[in-house]
PDB file of C-alpha atoms in Angstrom:
ATOM      1  CA  UNK Q 729     -26.431 -29.768 -23.056  1.00  0.00           C
ATOM      2  CA  UNK Q 730     -24.647 -33.073 -23.627  1.00  0.00           C
ATOM      3  CA  UNK Q 731     -23.487 -33.651 -27.181  1.00  0.00           C
ATOM      4  CA  UNK Q 732     -24.662 -36.733 -29.034  1.00  0.00           C
ATOM      5  CA  UNK Q 733     -22.555 -39.867 -29.197  1.00  0.00           C
ATOM      6  CA  UNK Q 734     -21.986 -39.265 -32.909  1.00  0.00           C
ATOM      7  CA  UNK Q 735     -20.619 -35.815 -32.150  1.00  0.00           C
ATOM      8  CA  UNK Q 736     -18.489 -37.229 -29.349  1.00  0.00           C
ATOM      9  CA  UNK Q 737     -16.862 -39.735 -31.685  1.00  0.00           C
ATOM     10  CA  UNK Q 738     -16.663 -37.984 -35.032  1.00  0.00           C
ATOM     11  CA  UNK Q 739     -16.101 -34.332 -34.096  1.00  0.00           C
ATOM     12  CA  UNK Q 740     -12.879 -35.176 -32.308  1.00  0.00           C
ATOM     13  CA  UNK Q 741     -10.031 -36.847 -34.137  1.00  0.00           C
ATOM     14  CA  UNK Q 742      -8.379 -37.622 -30.796  1.00  0.00           C
ATOM     15  CA  UNK Q 743     -11.389 -39.475 -29.377  1.00  0.00           C
ATOM     16  CA  UNK Q 744     -11.949 -41.368 -32.603  1.00  0.00           C
ATOM     17  CA  UNK Q 745      -8.328 -42.463 -32.889  1.00  0.00           C
ATOM     18  CA  UNK Q 746      -8.116 -43.368 -29.206  1.00  0.00           C
ATOM     19  CA  UNK Q 747     -11.188 -45.585 -29.400  1.00  0.00           C
ATOM     20  CA  UNK Q 748      -9.784 -47.410 -32.441  1.00  0.00           C
ATOM     21  CA  UNK Q 749      -6.356 -47.690 -30.783  1.00  0.00           C
ATOM     22  CA  UNK Q 750      -7.900 -49.495 -27.810  1.00  0.00           C
ATOM     23  CA  UNK Q 751      -9.271 -52.240 -30.085  1.00  0.00           C
ATOM     24  CA  UNK Q 752      -5.897 -53.957 -29.625  1.00  0.00           C
ATOM     25  CA  UNK Q 753      -6.369 -54.160 -25.849  1.00  0.00           C
ATOM     26  CA  UNK Q 754      -5.701 -52.237 -22.653  1.00  0.00           C
ATOM     27  CA  UNK Q 755      -3.234 -49.358 -23.000  1.00  0.00           C
ATOM     28  CA  UNK Q 756      -1.530 -47.354 -20.268  1.00  0.00           C
ATOM     29  CA  UNK Q 757      -0.584 -43.689 -20.418  1.00  0.00           C
ATOM     30  CA  UNK Q 758       2.875 -44.464 -21.798  1.00  0.00           C
ATOM     31  CA  UNK Q 759       1.364 -46.508 -24.652  1.00  0.00           C
ATOM     32  CA  UNK Q 760      -1.042 -43.704 -25.503  1.00  0.00           C
ATOM     33  CA  UNK Q 761       1.627 -40.995 -25.338  1.00  0.00           C
ATOM     34  CA  UNK Q 762       3.890 -43.056 -27.610  1.00  0.00           C
ATOM     35  CA  UNK Q 763       1.119 -43.680 -30.151  1.00  0.00           C
ATOM     36  CA  UNK Q 764      -0.252 -40.151 -30.470  1.00  0.00           C
ATOM     37  CA  UNK Q 765       1.471 -36.919 -31.329  1.00  0.00           C
ATOM     38  CA  UNK Q 766      -0.532 -35.034 -28.709  1.00  0.00           C
ATOM     39  CA  UNK Q 767       0.436 -33.726 -25.258  1.00  0.00           C
ATOM     40  CA  UNK Q 768      -0.869 -36.057 -22.547  1.00  0.00           C
ATOM     41  CA  UNK Q 769      -2.800 -33.191 -20.947  1.00  0.00           C
ATOM     42  CA  UNK Q 770      -4.844 -32.778 -24.122  1.00  0.00           C
ATOM     43  CA  UNK Q 771      -5.820 -36.467 -24.019  1.00  0.00           C
ATOM     44  CA  UNK Q 772      -7.265 -36.387 -20.498  1.00  0.00           C
ATOM     45  CA  UNK Q 773     -10.493 -34.519 -21.487  1.00  0.00           C
ATOM     46  CA  UNK Q 774     -10.977 -36.957 -24.383  1.00  0.00           C
ATOM     47  CA  UNK Q 775     -10.626 -39.942 -22.052  1.00  0.00           C
ATOM     48  CA  UNK Q 776     -13.159 -38.391 -19.671  1.00  0.00           C
ATOM     49  CA  UNK Q 777     -15.650 -37.934 -22.522  1.00  0.00           C
ATOM     50  CA  UNK Q 778     -15.351 -41.585 -23.545  1.00  0.00           C
ATOM     51  CA  UNK Q 779     -15.704 -42.673 -19.908  1.00  0.00           C
ATOM     52  CA  UNK Q 780     -18.890 -40.570 -19.616  1.00  0.00           C
ATOM     53  CA  UNK Q 781     -20.374 -42.486 -22.542  1.00  0.00           C
ATOM     54  CA  UNK Q 782     -19.360 -45.824 -20.977  1.00  0.00           C
ATOM     55  CA  UNK Q 783     -17.157 -46.623 -23.956  1.00  0.00           C
ATOM     56  CA  UNK Q 784     -13.956 -47.039 -21.956  1.00  0.00           C
ATOM     57  CA  UNK Q 785     -12.958 -47.614 -18.355  1.00  0.00           C
ATOM     58  CA  UNK Q 786      -9.998 -45.784 -16.838  1.00  0.00           C
ATOM     59  CA  UNK Q 787      -8.231 -47.359 -13.868  1.00  0.00           C
ATOM     60  CA  UNK Q 788      -4.739 -46.918 -12.481  1.00  0.00           C
ATOM     61  CA  UNK Q 789      -3.649 -44.931 -15.517  1.00  0.00           C
ATOM     62  CA  UNK Q 790      -4.838 -47.555 -18.036  1.00  0.00           C
ATOM     63  CA  UNK Q 791      -7.677 -47.411 -20.582  1.00  0.00           C
ATOM     64  CA  UNK Q 792      -9.793 -50.405 -21.599  1.00  0.00           C
ATOM     65  CA  UNK Q 793     -12.783 -50.639 -23.916  1.00  0.00           C
ATOM     66  CA  UNK Q 794     -16.063 -51.624 -22.289  1.00  0.00           C
ATOM     67  CA  UNK Q 795     -18.164 -54.306 -23.976  1.00  0.00           C
ATOM     68  CA  UNK Q 796     -20.229 -51.700 -25.832  1.00  0.00           C
ATOM     69  CA  UNK Q 797     -17.044 -49.780 -26.530  1.00  0.00           C
ATOM     70  CA  UNK Q 798     -15.682 -52.864 -28.303  1.00  0.00           C
ATOM     71  CA  UNK Q 799     -18.857 -53.162 -30.381  1.00  0.00           C
ATOM     72  CA  UNK Q 800     -18.810 -49.498 -31.388  1.00  0.00           C
ATOM     73  CA  UNK Q 801     -15.061 -49.442 -32.094  1.00  0.00           C
ATOM     74  CA  UNK Q 802     -15.327 -52.525 -34.318  1.00  0.00           C
ATOM     75  CA  UNK Q 803     -18.235 -51.148 -36.336  1.00  0.00           C
ATOM     76  CA  UNK Q 804     -16.762 -47.668 -36.497  1.00  0.00           C
ATOM     77  CA  UNK Q 805     -13.521 -49.086 -37.893  1.00  0.00           C
ATOM     78  CA  UNK Q 806     -15.411 -50.882 -40.661  1.00  0.00           C
ATOM     79  CA  UNK Q 807     -17.481 -47.805 -41.448  1.00  0.00           C
ATOM     80  CA  UNK Q 808     -14.437 -45.542 -41.682  1.00  0.00           C
ATOM     81  CA  UNK Q 809     -12.608 -48.035 -43.913  1.00  0.00           C
ATOM     82  CA  UNK Q 810     -15.654 -48.245 -46.192  1.00  0.00           C
ATOM     83  CA  UNK Q 811     -15.670 -44.459 -46.501  1.00  0.00           C
ATOM     84  CA  UNK Q 812     -11.943 -44.469 -47.241  1.00  0.00           C
ATOM     85  CA  UNK Q 813     -12.258 -47.199 -49.881  1.00  0.00           C
ATOM     86  CA  UNK Q 814     -15.019 -45.256 -51.614  1.00  0.00           C
ATOM     87  CA  UNK Q 815     -13.155 -41.952 -51.383  1.00  0.00           C
ATOM     88  CA  UNK Q 816      -9.831 -43.244 -52.718  1.00  0.00           C
ATOM     89  CA  UNK Q 817     -11.205 -45.363 -55.577  1.00  0.00           C
ATOM     90  CA  UNK Q 818     -14.445 -43.533 -56.313  1.00  0.00           C
ATOM     91  CA  UNK Q 819     -13.750 -43.267 -60.047  1.00  0.00           C
ATOM     92  CA  UNK Q 820     -13.241 -47.020 -60.353  1.00  0.00           C
ATOM     93  CA  UNK Q 821     -16.526 -47.791 -58.585  1.00  0.00           C
ATOM     94  CA  UNK Q 822     -18.295 -45.117 -60.634  1.00  0.00           C
ATOM     95  CA  UNK Q 823     -17.035 -46.357 -63.998  1.00  0.00           C
ATOM     96  CA  UNK Q 824     -17.417 -50.119 -63.508  1.00  0.00           C
ATOM     97  CA  UNK Q 825     -20.338 -52.518 -63.275  1.00  0.00           C
ATOM     98  CA  UNK Q 826     -20.449 -53.741 -59.680  1.00  0.00           C
ATOM     99  CA  UNK Q 827     -23.408 -56.101 -60.164  1.00  0.00           C
ATOM    100  CA  UNK Q 828     -21.175 -59.251 -60.267  1.00  0.00           C
ATOM    101  CA  UNK Q 829     -20.270 -58.552 -56.626  1.00  0.00           C
ATOM    102  CA  UNK Q 830     -23.019 -59.971 -54.367  1.00  0.00           C
ATOM    103  CA  UNK Q 831     -24.684 -57.577 -51.928  1.00  0.00           C
ATOM    104  CA  UNK Q 832     -23.194 -59.276 -48.886  1.00  0.00           C
ATOM    105  CA  UNK Q 833     -19.707 -58.512 -50.217  1.00  0.00           C
ATOM    106  CA  UNK Q 834     -20.530 -55.020 -51.480  1.00  0.00           C
ATOM    107  CA  UNK Q 835     -21.453 -54.229 -47.886  1.00  0.00           C
ATOM    108  CA  UNK Q 836     -17.952 -55.415 -46.902  1.00  0.00           C
ATOM    109  CA  UNK Q 837     -16.139 -53.418 -49.601  1.00  0.00           C
ATOM    110  CA  UNK Q 838     -14.130 -51.583 -46.951  1.00  0.00           C
ATOM    111  CA  UNK Q 839     -12.219 -54.823 -46.330  1.00  0.00           C
ATOM    112  CA  UNK Q 840     -10.320 -54.187 -49.565  1.00  0.00           C
ATOM    113  CA  UNK Q 841      -8.392 -51.554 -47.653  1.00  0.00           C
ATOM    114  CA  UNK Q 842      -5.706 -49.737 -49.594  1.00  0.00           C
ATOM    115  CA  UNK Q 843      -5.728 -50.790 -53.239  1.00  0.00           C
ATOM    116  CA  UNK Q 844      -3.876 -50.176 -56.466  1.00  0.00           C
ATOM    117  CA  UNK Q 845      -5.520 -49.603 -59.833  1.00  0.00           C
ATOM    118  CA  UNK Q 846      -3.567 -51.335 -62.602  1.00  0.00           C
ATOM    119  CA  UNK Q 847      -4.404 -49.579 -65.844  1.00  0.00           C
ATOM    120  CA  UNK Q 848      -1.795 -50.137 -68.560  1.00  0.00           C
ATOM    121  CA  UNK Q 849      -1.280 -47.498 -71.212  1.00  0.00           C
ATOM    122  CA  UNK Q 850       0.486 -47.700 -74.578  1.00  0.00           C
ATOM    123  CA  UNK Q 851       3.135 -48.577 -75.455  1.00  0.00           C
ATOM    124  CA  UNK Q 852       3.602 -50.963 -72.520  1.00  0.00           C
ATOM    125  CA  UNK Q 853       0.137 -52.525 -72.515  1.00  0.00           C
ATOM    126  CA  UNK Q 854       1.467 -55.808 -71.117  1.00  0.00           C
ATOM    127  CA  UNK Q 855       2.868 -54.217 -67.962  1.00  0.00           C
ATOM    128  CA  UNK Q 856      -0.339 -54.961 -66.042  1.00  0.00           C
ATOM    129  CA  UNK Q 857      -0.196 -58.688 -66.792  1.00  0.00           C
ATOM    130  CA  UNK Q 858       3.513 -58.788 -65.982  1.00  0.00           C
ATOM    131  CA  UNK Q 859       2.841 -57.193 -62.599  1.00  0.00           C
ATOM    132  CA  UNK Q 860       0.044 -59.640 -61.785  1.00  0.00           C
ATOM    133  CA  UNK Q 861       2.251 -62.563 -62.856  1.00  0.00           C
ATOM    134  CA  UNK Q 862       5.043 -61.291 -60.614  1.00  0.00           C
ATOM    135  CA  UNK Q 863       2.674 -61.266 -57.662  1.00  0.00           C
ATOM    136  CA  UNK Q 864       1.390 -64.752 -58.479  1.00  0.00           C
ATOM    137  CA  UNK Q 865       4.860 -66.287 -58.563  1.00  0.00           C
ATOM    138  CA  UNK Q 866       5.721 -68.191 -55.420  1.00  0.00           C
ATOM    139  CA  UNK Q 867       2.117 -68.479 -54.258  1.00  0.00           C
ATOM    140  CA  UNK Q 868       1.147 -71.670 -52.466  1.00  0.00           C
ATOM    141  CA  UNK Q 869      -2.411 -71.463 -53.747  1.00  0.00           C
ATOM    142  CA  UNK Q 870      -4.217 -69.609 -56.530  1.00  0.00           C
ATOM    143  CA  UNK Q 871      -7.959 -69.261 -56.985  1.00  0.00           C
ATOM    144  CA  UNK Q 872      -8.905 -67.734 -60.316  1.00  0.00           C
ATOM    145  CA  UNK Q 873     -12.076 -67.074 -62.284  1.00  0.00           C
ATOM    146  CA  UNK Q 874     -11.700 -66.375 -66.004  1.00  0.00           C
ATOM    147  CA  UNK Q 875     -14.335 -65.309 -68.506  1.00  0.00           C
ATOM    148  CA  UNK Q 876     -11.926 -64.280 -71.282  1.00  0.00           C
ATOM    149  CA  UNK Q 877     -10.105 -66.895 -73.328  1.00  0.00           C
ATOM    150  CA  UNK Q 878      -6.379 -66.310 -73.693  1.00  0.00           C
ATOM    151  CA  UNK Q 879      -4.029 -69.278 -74.259  1.00  0.00           C
ATOM    152  CA  UNK Q 880      -1.129 -67.519 -72.514  1.00  0.00           C
ATOM    153  CA  UNK Q 881      -3.138 -67.291 -69.310  1.00  0.00           C
ATOM    154  CA  UNK Q 882      -3.653 -71.053 -69.215  1.00  0.00           C
ATOM    155  CA  UNK Q 883       0.005 -71.673 -70.004  1.00  0.00           C
ATOM    156  CA  UNK Q 884       1.030 -69.469 -67.064  1.00  0.00           C
ATOM    157  CA  UNK Q 885      -1.331 -71.363 -64.761  1.00  0.00           C
ATOM    158  CA  UNK Q 886       0.066 -74.655 -66.049  1.00  0.00           C
ATOM    159  CA  UNK Q 887       3.630 -73.576 -65.272  1.00  0.00           C
ATOM    160  CA  UNK Q 888       2.655 -72.477 -61.767  1.00  0.00           C
ATOM    161  CA  UNK Q 889       0.956 -75.830 -61.181  1.00  0.00           C
ATOM    162  CA  UNK Q 890       4.111 -77.618 -62.341  1.00  0.00           C
ATOM    163  CA  UNK Q 891       6.009 -75.765 -59.610  1.00  0.00           C
ATOM    164  CA  UNK Q 892       3.651 -77.035 -56.923  1.00  0.00           C
ATOM    165  CA  UNK Q 893       1.005 -74.319 -56.737  1.00  0.00           C
ATOM    166  CA  UNK Q 894      -2.454 -75.538 -55.710  1.00  0.00           C
ATOM    167  CA  UNK Q 895      -4.964 -74.244 -58.263  1.00  0.00           C
ATOM    168  CA  UNK Q 896      -8.717 -73.741 -58.096  1.00  0.00           C
ATOM    169  CA  UNK Q 897      -9.874 -72.623 -61.548  1.00  0.00           C
ATOM    170  CA  UNK Q 898     -13.349 -71.511 -62.617  1.00  0.00           C
ATOM    171  CA  UNK Q 899     -14.014 -70.992 -66.327  1.00  0.00           C
ATOM    172  CA  UNK Q 900     -17.171 -69.665 -67.888  1.00  0.00           C
ATOM    173  CA  UNK Q 901     -18.875 -72.124 -70.207  1.00  0.00           C
ATOM    174  CA  UNK Q 902     -17.741 -70.148 -73.267  1.00  0.00           C
ATOM    175  CA  UNK Q 903     -14.114 -70.366 -72.180  1.00  0.00           C
ATOM    176  CA  UNK Q 904     -14.509 -74.061 -71.383  1.00  0.00           C
ATOM    177  CA  UNK Q 905     -15.886 -74.738 -74.869  1.00  0.00           C
ATOM    178  CA  UNK Q 906     -12.943 -72.941 -76.433  1.00  0.00           C
ATOM    179  CA  UNK Q 907     -10.441 -74.862 -74.330  1.00  0.00           C
ATOM    180  CA  UNK Q 908     -12.229 -78.104 -75.094  1.00  0.00           C
ATOM    181  CA  UNK Q 909     -11.673 -77.472 -78.781  1.00  0.00           C
ATOM    182  CA  UNK Q 910     -15.181 -76.662 -79.955  1.00  0.00           C
ATOM    183  CA  UNK Q 911     -14.092 -73.297 -81.370  1.00  0.00           C
ATOM    184  CA  UNK Q 912     -10.327 -72.916 -81.466  1.00  0.00           C
ATOM    185  CA  UNK Q 913      -9.521 -75.693 -83.990  1.00  0.00           C
ATOM    186  CA  UNK Q 914     -11.744 -73.973 -86.558  1.00  0.00           C
ATOM    187  CA  UNK Q 915      -9.391 -71.006 -86.694  1.00  0.00           C
ATOM    188  CA  UNK Q 916      -7.212 -71.154 -89.799  1.00  0.00           C
ATOM    189  CA  UNK Q 917      -4.195 -69.963 -87.826  1.00  0.00           C
ATOM    190  CA  UNK Q 918      -4.210 -73.013 -85.589  1.00  0.00           C
ATOM    191  CA  UNK Q 919      -4.988 -75.352 -88.508  1.00  0.00           C
ATOM    192  CA  UNK Q 920      -2.119 -73.961 -90.540  1.00  0.00           C
ATOM    193  CA  UNK Q 921       0.389 -76.437 -91.950  1.00  0.00           C
ATOM    194  CA  UNK Q 922       3.163 -73.998 -91.043  1.00  0.00           C
ATOM    195  CA  UNK Q 923       5.689 -75.843 -88.866  1.00  0.00           C
ATOM    196  CA  UNK Q 924       5.985 -72.914 -86.445  1.00  0.00           C
ATOM    197  CA  UNK Q 925       2.248 -72.868 -85.785  1.00  0.00           C
ATOM    198  CA  UNK Q 926       2.198 -76.640 -85.508  1.00  0.00           C
ATOM    199  CA  UNK Q 927       4.977 -76.502 -82.927  1.00  0.00           C
ATOM    200  CA  UNK Q 928       3.166 -73.800 -80.952  1.00  0.00           C
ATOM    201  CA  UNK Q 929      -0.047 -75.799 -81.059  1.00  0.00           C
ATOM    202  CA  UNK Q 930       1.756 -78.916 -79.829  1.00  0.00           C
ATOM    203  CA  UNK Q 931       3.389 -77.014 -76.962  1.00  0.00           C
ATOM    204  CA  UNK Q 932       0.076 -75.401 -76.012  1.00  0.00           C
ATOM    205  CA  UNK Q 933      -1.703 -78.764 -75.887  1.00  0.00           C
ATOM    206  CA  UNK Q 934       1.125 -80.164 -73.768  1.00  0.00           C
ATOM    207  CA  UNK Q 935       0.683 -77.332 -71.254  1.00  0.00           C
ATOM    208  CA  UNK Q 936      -3.076 -77.902 -71.220  1.00  0.00           C
ATOM    209  CA  UNK Q 937      -2.408 -81.552 -70.532  1.00  0.00           C
ATOM    210  CA  UNK Q 938      -0.287 -80.694 -67.517  1.00  0.00           C
ATOM    211  CA  UNK Q 939      -2.919 -78.294 -66.222  1.00  0.00           C
ATOM    212  CA  UNK Q 940      -5.904 -80.594 -66.549  1.00  0.00           C
ATOM    213  CA  UNK Q 941      -4.098 -83.703 -65.320  1.00  0.00           C
ATOM    214  CA  UNK Q 942      -2.873 -82.128 -62.096  1.00  0.00           C
ATOM    215  CA  UNK Q 943      -4.329 -84.090 -59.178  1.00  0.00           C
ATOM    216  CA  UNK Q 944      -4.097 -81.235 -56.678  1.00  0.00           C
ATOM    217  CA  UNK Q 945      -6.065 -78.793 -58.808  1.00  0.00           C
ATOM    218  CA  UNK Q 946      -9.817 -78.414 -59.059  1.00  0.00           C
ATOM    219  CA  UNK Q 947     -11.491 -77.088 -62.203  1.00  0.00           C
ATOM    220  CA  UNK Q 948     -15.045 -75.778 -62.399  1.00  0.00           C
ATOM    221  CA  UNK Q 949     -17.359 -74.440 -65.091  1.00  0.00           C
ATOM    222  CA  UNK Q 950     -19.675 -71.507 -64.442  1.00  0.00           C
ATOM    223  CA  UNK Q 951     -22.840 -71.231 -66.534  1.00  0.00           C
ATOM    224  CA  UNK Q 952     -24.367 -68.070 -65.080  1.00  0.00           C
ATOM    225  CA  UNK Q 953     -24.784 -64.771 -66.910  1.00  0.00           C
ATOM    226  CA  UNK Q 954     -23.707 -62.443 -64.107  1.00  0.00           C
ATOM    227  CA  UNK Q 955     -19.926 -62.602 -63.822  1.00  0.00           C
ATOM    228  CA  UNK Q 956     -16.736 -60.603 -63.361  1.00  0.00           C
ATOM    229  CA  UNK Q 957     -14.082 -60.659 -66.058  1.00  0.00           C
ATOM    230  CA  UNK Q 958     -11.420 -62.127 -63.807  1.00  0.00           C
ATOM    231  CA  UNK Q 959     -10.794 -62.880 -60.167  1.00  0.00           C
ATOM    232  CA  UNK Q 960      -7.314 -63.816 -58.971  1.00  0.00           C
ATOM    233  CA  UNK Q 961      -6.797 -64.627 -55.312  1.00  0.00           C
ATOM    234  CA  UNK Q 962      -3.556 -65.955 -53.875  1.00  0.00           C
ATOM    235  CA  UNK Q 963      -2.334 -66.251 -50.311  1.00  0.00           C
ATOM    236  CA  UNK Q 964      -0.826 -62.773 -50.762  1.00  0.00           C
ATOM    237  CA  UNK Q 965      -3.045 -60.599 -52.952  1.00  0.00           C
ATOM    238  CA  UNK Q 966      -6.367 -60.094 -54.725  1.00  0.00           C
ATOM    239  CA  UNK Q 967      -6.937 -58.843 -58.270  1.00  0.00           C
ATOM    240  CA  UNK Q 968     -10.418 -58.105 -59.613  1.00  0.00           C
ATOM    241  CA  UNK Q 969     -11.333 -57.050 -63.159  1.00  0.00           C
ATOM    242  CA  UNK Q 970     -14.831 -55.848 -64.017  1.00  0.00           C
ATOM    243  CA  UNK Q 971     -16.569 -54.617 -67.148  1.00  0.00           C
ATOM    244  CA  UNK Q 972     -17.307 -50.916 -67.343  1.00  0.00           C
ATOM    245  CA  UNK Q 973     -20.831 -49.533 -67.036  1.00  0.00           C
ATOM    246  CA  UNK Q 974     -21.346 -49.970 -70.796  1.00  0.00           C
ATOM    247  CA  UNK Q 975     -20.374 -53.635 -70.690  1.00  0.00           C
ATOM    248  CA  UNK Q 976     -16.967 -53.052 -72.272  1.00  0.00           C
ATOM    249  CA  UNK Q 977     -13.537 -54.307 -71.247  1.00  0.00           C
ATOM    250  CA  UNK Q 978     -11.164 -51.438 -70.428  1.00  0.00           C
ATOM    251  CA  UNK Q 979      -8.302 -53.593 -69.135  1.00  0.00           C
ATOM    252  CA  UNK Q 980      -8.122 -52.002 -65.677  1.00  0.00           C
ATOM    253  CA  UNK Q 981      -7.918 -54.085 -62.505  1.00  0.00           C
ATOM    254  CA  UNK Q 982      -8.161 -53.232 -58.837  1.00  0.00           C
ATOM    255  CA  UNK Q 983      -5.693 -55.081 -56.612  1.00  0.00           C
ATOM    256  CA  UNK Q 984      -4.942 -55.242 -52.908  1.00  0.00           C
ATOM    257  CA  UNK Q 985      -2.464 -57.056 -50.685  1.00  0.00           C
ATOM    258  CA  UNK Q 986      -4.313 -56.344 -47.435  1.00  0.00           C
ATOM    259  CA  UNK Q 987      -4.990 -59.591 -45.499  1.00  0.00           C
ATOM    260  CA  UNK Q 988      -8.651 -58.564 -45.203  1.00  0.00           C
ATOM    261  CA  UNK Q 989      -8.797 -58.081 -48.989  1.00  0.00           C
ATOM    262  CA  UNK Q 990      -7.478 -61.607 -49.563  1.00  0.00           C
ATOM    263  CA  UNK Q 991     -10.235 -62.990 -47.315  1.00  0.00           C
ATOM    264  CA  UNK Q 992     -12.780 -60.841 -49.160  1.00  0.00           C
ATOM    265  CA  UNK Q 993     -11.497 -62.192 -52.479  1.00  0.00           C
ATOM    266  CA  UNK Q 994     -11.751 -65.770 -51.225  1.00  0.00           C
ATOM    267  CA  UNK Q 995     -15.385 -65.113 -50.299  1.00  0.00           C
ATOM    268  CA  UNK Q 996     -16.084 -63.710 -53.783  1.00  0.00           C
ATOM    269  CA  UNK Q 997     -14.407 -66.697 -55.440  1.00  0.00           C
ATOM    270  CA  UNK Q 998     -16.347 -69.104 -53.212  1.00  0.00           C
ATOM    271  CA  UNK Q 999     -19.593 -67.358 -54.217  1.00  0.00           C
ATOM    272  CA  UNK Q1000     -18.956 -68.295 -57.860  1.00  0.00           C
ATOM    273  CA  UNK Q1001     -17.508 -71.686 -57.007  1.00  0.00           C
ATOM    274  CA  UNK Q1002     -20.755 -72.629 -55.266  1.00  0.00           C
ATOM    275  CA  UNK Q1003     -22.653 -71.710 -58.447  1.00  0.00           C
ATOM    276  CA  UNK Q1004     -20.367 -73.782 -60.694  1.00  0.00           C
ATOM    277  CA  UNK Q1005     -20.021 -77.489 -61.356  1.00  0.00           C
ATOM    278  CA  UNK Q1006     -16.798 -79.388 -60.864  1.00  0.00           C
ATOM    279  CA  UNK Q1007     -15.316 -81.159 -63.886  1.00  0.00           C
ATOM    280  CA  UNK Q1008     -15.127 -84.904 -63.509  1.00  0.00           C
ATOM    281  CA  UNK Q1009     -11.917 -86.804 -64.130  1.00  0.00           C
ATOM    282  CA  UNK Q1010     -13.338 -88.013 -67.448  1.00  0.00           C
ATOM    283  CA  UNK Q1011     -14.172 -84.479 -68.561  1.00  0.00           C
ATOM    284  CA  UNK Q1012     -10.738 -83.228 -67.604  1.00  0.00           C
ATOM    285  CA  UNK Q1013      -8.990 -86.000 -69.486  1.00  0.00           C
ATOM    286  CA  UNK Q1014     -11.051 -85.340 -72.603  1.00  0.00           C
ATOM    287  CA  UNK Q1015      -9.608 -81.840 -72.953  1.00  0.00           C
ATOM    288  CA  UNK Q1016      -7.491 -81.809 -76.087  1.00  0.00           C
ATOM    289  CA  UNK Q1017      -7.578 -85.602 -76.146  1.00  0.00           C
ATOM    290  CA  UNK Q1018      -5.463 -85.785 -73.003  1.00  0.00           C
ATOM    291  CA  UNK Q1019      -4.600 -89.321 -72.072  1.00  0.00           C
ATOM    292  CA  UNK Q1020      -5.144 -90.678 -68.557  1.00  0.00           C
TER     293      UNK Q1020
END
């Protein structure tokens, strides 16, 4: 009795790997022997099985995917990567609230590929931010979503912009109100007559001025309730921070430098960008009484 197609593909590591290997194009026997640590004789029965299912054609010692073979190999690759992403980072997905990720991107979670969980521990609790900053340096473009107000974060973005980085920034409305001065000036620390605090305040407002005056940058405000803590996407990596299942911030981020993860991150950022409104020139210049 003929085995099912599922059995043919998933009960043999050789057949599965060969089908995925052929996604890159036609391969001859030398290519296959060089790619796999198997004797060529052991590959011949696997090739015959795939030919029987019309997944590959075998001519003159070369293997090529059929049209349906291409379809199955493409979808199988995505499925296997989704399984791997879940298996490797299962605890992160289990412990965090995934609702800010739209369904269409949850279904593509395998595109994150191989990730790293950045979870700083005392005493070096700033190591995570230092690592993310290191990866941001030298980027041509940064897309970031922030829902937590931290002056240092805006100063870092301002310095990157000064060095020619193109910035797309989305702030939640709460963060925007704080930056705009509705909340921060009421803090006694900032209002202190102490010369040190006054100097820090002056420097901070100068950096804000540089950030909000930059002509190449776009700044948006998001007013929705469903949101991640932070999204950072550059041309080289993605960093995503989510609340835990109890709605608390545990300071852990999942990052990836896979090209497919960067594209996935761009899609997530665009999802929130489309739900935000772009600050006008007048609104940008009103931040901290910035002059035109």
